[in-house]
PDB file of C-alpha atoms in Angstrom:
ATOM      1  CA  MET A 101     -18.948   2.929  -2.076  1.00 80.00           C
ATOM      2  CA  LYS A 102     -16.882   2.541  -5.242  1.00 94.00           C
ATOM      3  CA  VAL A 103     -15.451  -0.966  -5.623  1.00 94.00           C
ATOM      4  CA  ILE A 104     -12.281  -0.921  -7.727  1.00 96.00           C
ATOM      5  CA  LEU A 105     -11.486  -4.612  -8.017  1.00 96.00           C
ATOM      6  CA  GLU A 106     -12.177  -8.018  -6.534  1.00 97.00           C
ATOM      7  CA  THR A 107     -10.153 -11.161  -5.932  1.00 98.00           C
ATOM      8  CA  PRO A 108     -11.451 -14.560  -4.827  1.00 97.00           C
ATOM      9  CA  ARG A 109     -11.397 -13.503  -1.144  1.00 98.00           C
ATOM     10  CA  LEU A 110     -11.160  -9.704  -1.205  1.00 98.00           C
ATOM     11  CA  ARG A 111     -12.855  -6.541  -2.394  1.00 98.00           C
ATOM     12  CA  LEU A 112     -10.780  -3.367  -2.842  1.00 98.00           C
ATOM     13  CA  ARG A 113     -12.781  -0.154  -2.646  1.00 98.00           C
ATOM     14  CA  GLU A 114     -12.321   3.549  -2.092  1.00 98.00           C
ATOM     15  CA  TRP A 115     -12.098   4.791   1.474  1.00 98.00           C
ATOM     16  CA  GLN A 116     -15.047   6.897   2.631  1.00 97.00           C
ATOM     17  CA  PRO A 117     -14.604  10.249   4.446  1.00 97.00           C
ATOM     18  CA  ASP A 118     -15.991   8.817   7.712  1.00 97.00           C
ATOM     19  CA  GLU A 119     -13.675   5.785   7.904  1.00 97.00           C
ATOM     20  CA  GLY A 120     -10.803   7.180   9.952  1.00 96.00           C
ATOM     21  CA  ALA A 121     -11.517   4.689  12.752  1.00 96.00           C
ATOM     22  CA  LYS A 122     -11.069   1.781  10.332  1.00 97.00           C
ATOM     23  CA  LEU A 123      -7.731   3.196   9.187  1.00 96.00           C
ATOM     24  CA  ALA A 124      -6.701   3.630  12.813  1.00 96.00           C
ATOM     25  CA  GLU A 125      -7.022  -0.138  13.353  1.00 96.00           C
ATOM     26  CA  PHE A 126      -3.738  -0.587  11.482  1.00 96.00           C
ATOM     27  CA  LEU A 127      -2.188   2.880  11.002  1.00 96.00           C
ATOM     28  CA  GLY A 128      -2.548   3.376  14.761  1.00 96.00           C
ATOM     29  CA  ASP A 129      -0.885   0.047  15.564  1.00 94.00           C
ATOM     30  CA  GLU A 130       2.777   0.227  16.634  1.00 93.00           C
ATOM     31  CA  GLN A 131       3.576  -3.229  15.260  1.00 93.00           C
ATOM     32  CA  VAL A 132       1.955  -2.653  11.880  1.00 93.00           C
ATOM     33  CA  MET A 133       3.660   0.721  11.515  1.00 92.00           C
ATOM     34  CA  TYR A 134       7.123  -0.157  12.853  1.00 86.00           C
ATOM     35  CA  ALA A 135       8.687   0.569   9.445  1.00 87.00           C
ATOM     36  CA  TYR A 136       7.396   4.146   9.863  1.00 86.00           C
ATOM     37  CA  GLU A 137       8.965   4.357  13.332  1.00 86.00           C
ATOM     38  CA  GLY A 138       5.656   3.928  15.101  1.00 89.00           C
ATOM     39  CA  ALA A 139       1.926   4.313  14.963  1.00 94.00           C
ATOM     40  CA  PHE A 140       0.187   7.328  13.469  1.00 95.00           C
ATOM     41  CA  ASP A 141      -1.762   9.636  15.771  1.00 95.00           C
ATOM     42  CA  ASP A 142      -5.335  10.765  15.027  1.00 95.00           C
ATOM     43  CA  GLU A 143      -4.175  13.850  13.115  1.00 96.00           C
ATOM     44  CA  LYS A 144      -1.816  11.865  10.888  1.00 95.00           C
ATOM     45  CA  ILE A 145      -4.555   9.272  10.230  1.00 96.00           C
ATOM     46  CA  ALA A 146      -6.994  12.043   9.233  1.00 97.00           C
ATOM     47  CA  ASP A 147      -4.333  13.502   6.916  1.00 96.00           C
ATOM     48  CA  TRP A 148      -3.697  10.031   5.420  1.00 96.00           C
ATOM     49  CA  LEU A 149      -7.407   9.568   4.720  1.00 97.00           C
ATOM     50  CA  GLN A 150      -7.667  13.019   3.120  1.00 97.00           C
ATOM     51  CA  TRP A 151      -4.559  12.309   0.997  1.00 97.00           C
ATOM     52  CA  ASN A 152      -6.244   9.183  -0.363  1.00 96.00           C
ATOM     53  CA  LEU A 153      -9.541  10.934  -1.077  1.00 97.00           C
ATOM     54  CA  GLU A 154      -7.665  13.668  -2.948  1.00 97.00           C
ATOM     55  CA  SER A 155      -5.645  11.057  -4.843  1.00 96.00           C
ATOM     56  CA  TYR A 156      -8.845   9.400  -6.091  1.00 97.00           C
ATOM     57  CA  GLU A 157     -10.017  12.761  -7.425  1.00 96.00           C
ATOM     58  CA  LYS A 158      -6.698  13.801  -8.946  1.00 96.00           C
ATOM     59  CA  PHE A 159      -5.352  10.511 -10.335  1.00 95.00           C
ATOM     60  CA  GLY A 160      -8.256   8.055 -10.252  1.00 94.00           C
ATOM     61  CA  TYR A 161      -6.418   5.815  -7.788  1.00 96.00           C
ATOM     62  CA  GLY A 162      -4.933   5.734  -4.309  1.00 97.00           C
ATOM     63  CA  LEU A 163      -4.778   3.265  -1.468  1.00 98.00           C
ATOM     64  CA  TRP A 164      -8.035   1.325  -1.294  1.00 98.00           C
ATOM     65  CA  ALA A 165      -9.717  -0.325   1.666  1.00 98.00           C
ATOM     66  CA  ILE A 166      -9.431  -4.120   1.635  1.00 98.00           C
ATOM     67  CA  GLU A 167     -12.648  -5.851   2.632  1.00 98.00           C
ATOM     68  CA  ARG A 168     -12.726  -9.565   3.302  1.00 98.00           C
ATOM     69  CA  LYS A 169     -15.663 -10.944   1.290  1.00 98.00           C
ATOM     70  CA  GLU A 170     -16.643 -13.626   3.799  1.00 97.00           C
ATOM     71  CA  ASP A 171     -17.547 -11.149   6.553  1.00 97.00           C
ATOM     72  CA  GLY A 172     -17.164  -7.627   5.116  1.00 97.00           C
ATOM     73  CA  ALA A 173     -14.403  -6.767   7.607  1.00 97.00           C
ATOM     74  CA  VAL A 174     -11.918  -4.085   6.572  1.00 98.00           C
ATOM     75  CA  ILE A 175      -8.520  -5.710   7.094  1.00 98.00           C
ATOM     76  CA  GLY A 176      -6.162  -3.174   5.549  1.00 98.00           C
ATOM     77  CA  GLU A 177      -5.418  -1.168   2.458  1.00 98.00           C
ATOM     78  CA  CYS A 178      -3.638  -1.703  -0.830  1.00 98.00           C
ATOM     79  CA  GLY A 179      -3.449   0.377  -3.965  1.00 98.00           C
ATOM     80  CA  LEU A 180      -1.433   2.778  -6.040  1.00 98.00           C
ATOM     81  CA  THR A 181       0.165   6.066  -5.076  1.00 97.00           C
ATOM     82  CA  LEU A 182       2.866   8.204  -6.590  1.00 95.00           C
ATOM     83  CA  GLN A 183       6.155   8.079  -4.702  1.00 93.00           C
ATOM     84  CA  THR A 184       9.240  10.188  -5.303  1.00 93.00           C
ATOM     85  CA  VAL A 185      12.398   8.097  -5.511  1.00 94.00           C
ATOM     86  CA  LYS A 186      15.651   9.851  -6.330  1.00 93.00           C
ATOM     87  CA  GLY A 187      13.739  12.746  -7.890  1.00 93.00           C
ATOM     88  CA  ARG A 188      11.445  10.571 -10.053  1.00 95.00           C
ATOM     89  CA  GLN A 189       7.697  10.123  -9.535  1.00 95.00           C
ATOM     90  CA  LEU A 190       6.896   6.409  -9.662  1.00 97.00           C
ATOM     91  CA  PRO A 191       3.568   4.558  -9.351  1.00 98.00           C
ATOM     92  CA  GLU A 192       3.867   2.469  -6.199  1.00 98.00           C
ATOM     93  CA  ILE A 193       1.875  -0.496  -4.954  1.00 98.00           C
ATOM     94  CA  GLY A 194       1.584   0.219  -1.253  1.00 97.00           C
ATOM     95  CA  TYR A 195      -0.049  -1.818   1.483  1.00 97.00           C
ATOM     96  CA  HIS A 196      -0.851  -2.145   5.190  1.00 96.00           C
ATOM     97  CA  LEU A 197      -2.674  -4.979   6.935  1.00 97.00           C
ATOM     98  CA  VAL A 198      -4.189  -5.465  10.391  1.00 97.00           C
ATOM     99  CA  ARG A 199      -2.086  -7.838  12.499  1.00 95.00           C
ATOM    100  CA  GLU A 200      -4.930 -10.339  12.862  1.00 96.00           C
ATOM    101  CA  ALA A 201      -4.802 -10.915   9.075  1.00 96.00           C
ATOM    102  CA  TRP A 202      -1.033 -11.428   8.781  1.00 95.00           C
ATOM    103  CA  HIS A 203       0.339 -14.670   7.303  1.00 95.00           C
ATOM    104  CA  MET A 204      -2.871 -15.616   5.479  1.00 97.00           C
ATOM    105  CA  GLY A 205      -1.883 -14.535   1.970  1.00 97.00           C
ATOM    106  CA  TYR A 206      -4.287 -11.597   1.844  1.00 98.00           C
ATOM    107  CA  MET A 207      -1.666  -8.971   1.071  1.00 97.00           C
ATOM    108  CA  THR A 208      -0.051 -10.967  -1.712  1.00 97.00           C
ATOM    109  CA  GLU A 209      -3.514 -11.548  -3.206  1.00 98.00           C
ATOM    110  CA  ALA A 210      -4.349  -7.841  -3.030  1.00 98.00           C
ATOM    111  CA  ALA A 211      -0.955  -6.643  -4.325  1.00 98.00           C
ATOM    112  CA  GLN A 212      -1.053  -9.029  -7.291  1.00 98.00           C
ATOM    113  CA  ALA A 213      -4.539  -7.788  -8.198  1.00 98.00           C
ATOM    114  CA  VAL A 214      -3.399  -4.152  -7.945  1.00 98.00           C
ATOM    115  CA  LYS A 215      -0.427  -4.884 -10.217  1.00 98.00           C
ATOM    116  CA  GLN A 216      -2.734  -6.483 -12.778  1.00 98.00           C
ATOM    117  CA  TYR A 217      -5.094  -3.484 -12.529  1.00 98.00           C
ATOM    118  CA  ALA A 218      -2.162  -1.086 -13.020  1.00 98.00           C
ATOM    119  CA  PHE A 219      -1.001  -2.895 -16.154  1.00 98.00           C
ATOM    120  CA  GLU A 220      -4.331  -3.887 -17.738  1.00 97.00           C
ATOM    121  CA  THR A 221      -6.710  -1.087 -16.734  1.00 97.00           C
ATOM    122  CA  LEU A 222      -4.396   1.891 -16.249  1.00 97.00           C
ATOM    123  CA  GLN A 223      -1.925   0.724 -18.929  1.00 97.00           C
ATOM    124  CA  LEU A 224       1.069   1.599 -16.759  1.00 97.00           C
ATOM    125  CA  SER A 225       4.342   0.216 -18.092  1.00 97.00           C
ATOM    126  CA  GLU A 226       5.963  -0.166 -14.671  1.00 97.00           C
ATOM    127  CA  VAL A 227       5.057  -0.249 -10.972  1.00 98.00           C
ATOM    128  CA  CYS A 228       7.223  -0.302  -7.882  1.00 98.00           C
ATOM    129  CA  SER A 229       7.067  -0.972  -4.176  1.00 98.00           C
ATOM    130  CA  THR A 230       9.378   0.910  -1.830  1.00 97.00           C
ATOM    131  CA  VAL A 231      10.214  -1.187   1.216  1.00 97.00           C
ATOM    132  CA  ARG A 232      12.291  -0.317   4.278  1.00 95.00           C
ATOM    133  CA  ASP A 233      15.288  -2.626   4.532  1.00 95.00           C
ATOM    134  CA  THR A 234      14.100  -4.029   7.876  1.00 93.00           C
ATOM    135  CA  ASN A 235      10.597  -4.942   6.630  1.00 94.00           C
ATOM    136  CA  LEU A 236      11.003  -8.560   5.568  1.00 94.00           C
ATOM    137  CA  ALA A 237       7.255  -9.245   5.370  1.00 94.00           C
ATOM    138  CA  SER A 238       6.739  -6.419   2.853  1.00 95.00           C
ATOM    139  CA  MET A 239       9.788  -7.542   0.892  1.00 96.00           C
ATOM    140  CA  ASN A 240       8.258 -11.005   0.650  1.00 97.00           C
ATOM    141  CA  VAL A 241       4.988  -9.555  -0.663  1.00 97.00           C
ATOM    142  CA  ALA A 242       6.935  -7.652  -3.354  1.00 98.00           C
ATOM    143  CA  ILE A 243       8.871 -10.800  -4.307  1.00 98.00           C
ATOM    144  CA  ARG A 244       5.655 -12.856  -4.486  1.00 97.00           C
ATOM    145  CA  ASN A 245       4.306 -10.069  -6.712  1.00 98.00           C
ATOM    146  CA  GLN A 246       7.147 -10.869  -9.154  1.00 98.00           C
ATOM    147  CA  MET A 247       9.013  -7.663  -8.424  1.00 98.00           C
ATOM    148  CA  ILE A 248      12.789  -7.416  -8.381  1.00 98.00           C
ATOM    149  CA  ILE A 249      15.096  -5.030  -6.560  1.00 98.00           C
ATOM    150  CA  ARG A 250      16.254  -2.269  -8.865  1.00 97.00           C
ATOM    151  CA  ASP A 251      17.805   0.169  -6.411  1.00 97.00           C
ATOM    152  CA  ARG A 252      18.484   1.120  -2.807  1.00 97.00           C
ATOM    153  CA  PHE A 253      17.861   4.615  -1.468  1.00 95.00           C
ATOM    154  CA  ILE A 254      17.398   6.565   1.752  1.00 94.00           C
ATOM    155  CA  LYS A 255      14.071   8.019   2.868  1.00 91.00           C
ATOM    156  CA  HIS A 256      14.182  10.755   5.485  1.00 88.00           C
ATOM    157  CA  TYR A 257      11.194  10.447   7.799  1.00 84.00           C
ATOM    158  CA  ARG A 258      10.587  11.520  11.402  1.00 83.00           C
ATOM    159  CA  GLY A 259      14.160  12.794  11.487  1.00 88.00           C
ATOM    160  CA  ILE A 260      15.611   9.386  10.665  1.00 89.00           C
ATOM    161  CA  ASP A 261      17.508   8.125   7.617  1.00 94.00           C
ATOM    162  CA  MET A 262      15.707   4.945   6.573  1.00 93.00           C
ATOM    163  CA  PRO A 263      17.327   2.693   3.947  1.00 96.00           C
ATOM    164  CA  HIS A 264      14.749   1.370   1.463  1.00 96.00           C
ATOM    165  CA  TYR A 265      14.744  -1.006  -1.472  1.00 97.00           C
ATOM    166  CA  LEU A 266      13.016  -0.150  -4.729  1.00 98.00           C
ATOM    167  CA  PHE A 267      11.226  -3.236  -6.050  1.00 98.00           C
ATOM    168  CA  VAL A 268      10.017  -2.974  -9.662  1.00 98.00           C
ATOM    169  CA  ALA A 269       7.802  -4.927 -12.049  1.00 98.00           C
ATOM    170  CA  ARG A 270       7.370  -4.118 -15.743  1.00 97.00           C
ATOM    171  CA  ARG A 271       4.287  -4.832 -17.806  1.00 95.00           C
ATOM    172  CA  PRO A 272       4.794  -8.032 -19.837  1.00 88.00           C
TER     173      PRO A 272
END
């Protein structure tokens, strides 16, 4: 298991090919995935896992499993992916967290560490987070990660037009 980075409470590591059930704990949860218009089914979860494994190979990064150090539990994912926004490919800090771990500061801790990794290790000049306009919790994570809104755009997903905000942080 390749560990990418650690924080005081968390370990971020690559997903393994047999960890679809761990992903399903949050990607399969209606409440966690409300900004995507509902939970992912088994096929979509398998595709998501494969997308991450391929991203590690192709780019050297992707969304990473978040393990809580105190008990080794996988509580979500956070990492970097490439997102297309208005025709531009942008490195995005993305994240999902099991409901039981909400409101404990884990996601802010993970997202801040990923931003630091993007700037210091990968030498990226800029990172973003794309957040649906109804997802206040994710907006708050982006704000706590010292990101500012640069733009607003529409994502088309599951046949729905979804307004999103583009939060951006630049390397100091």
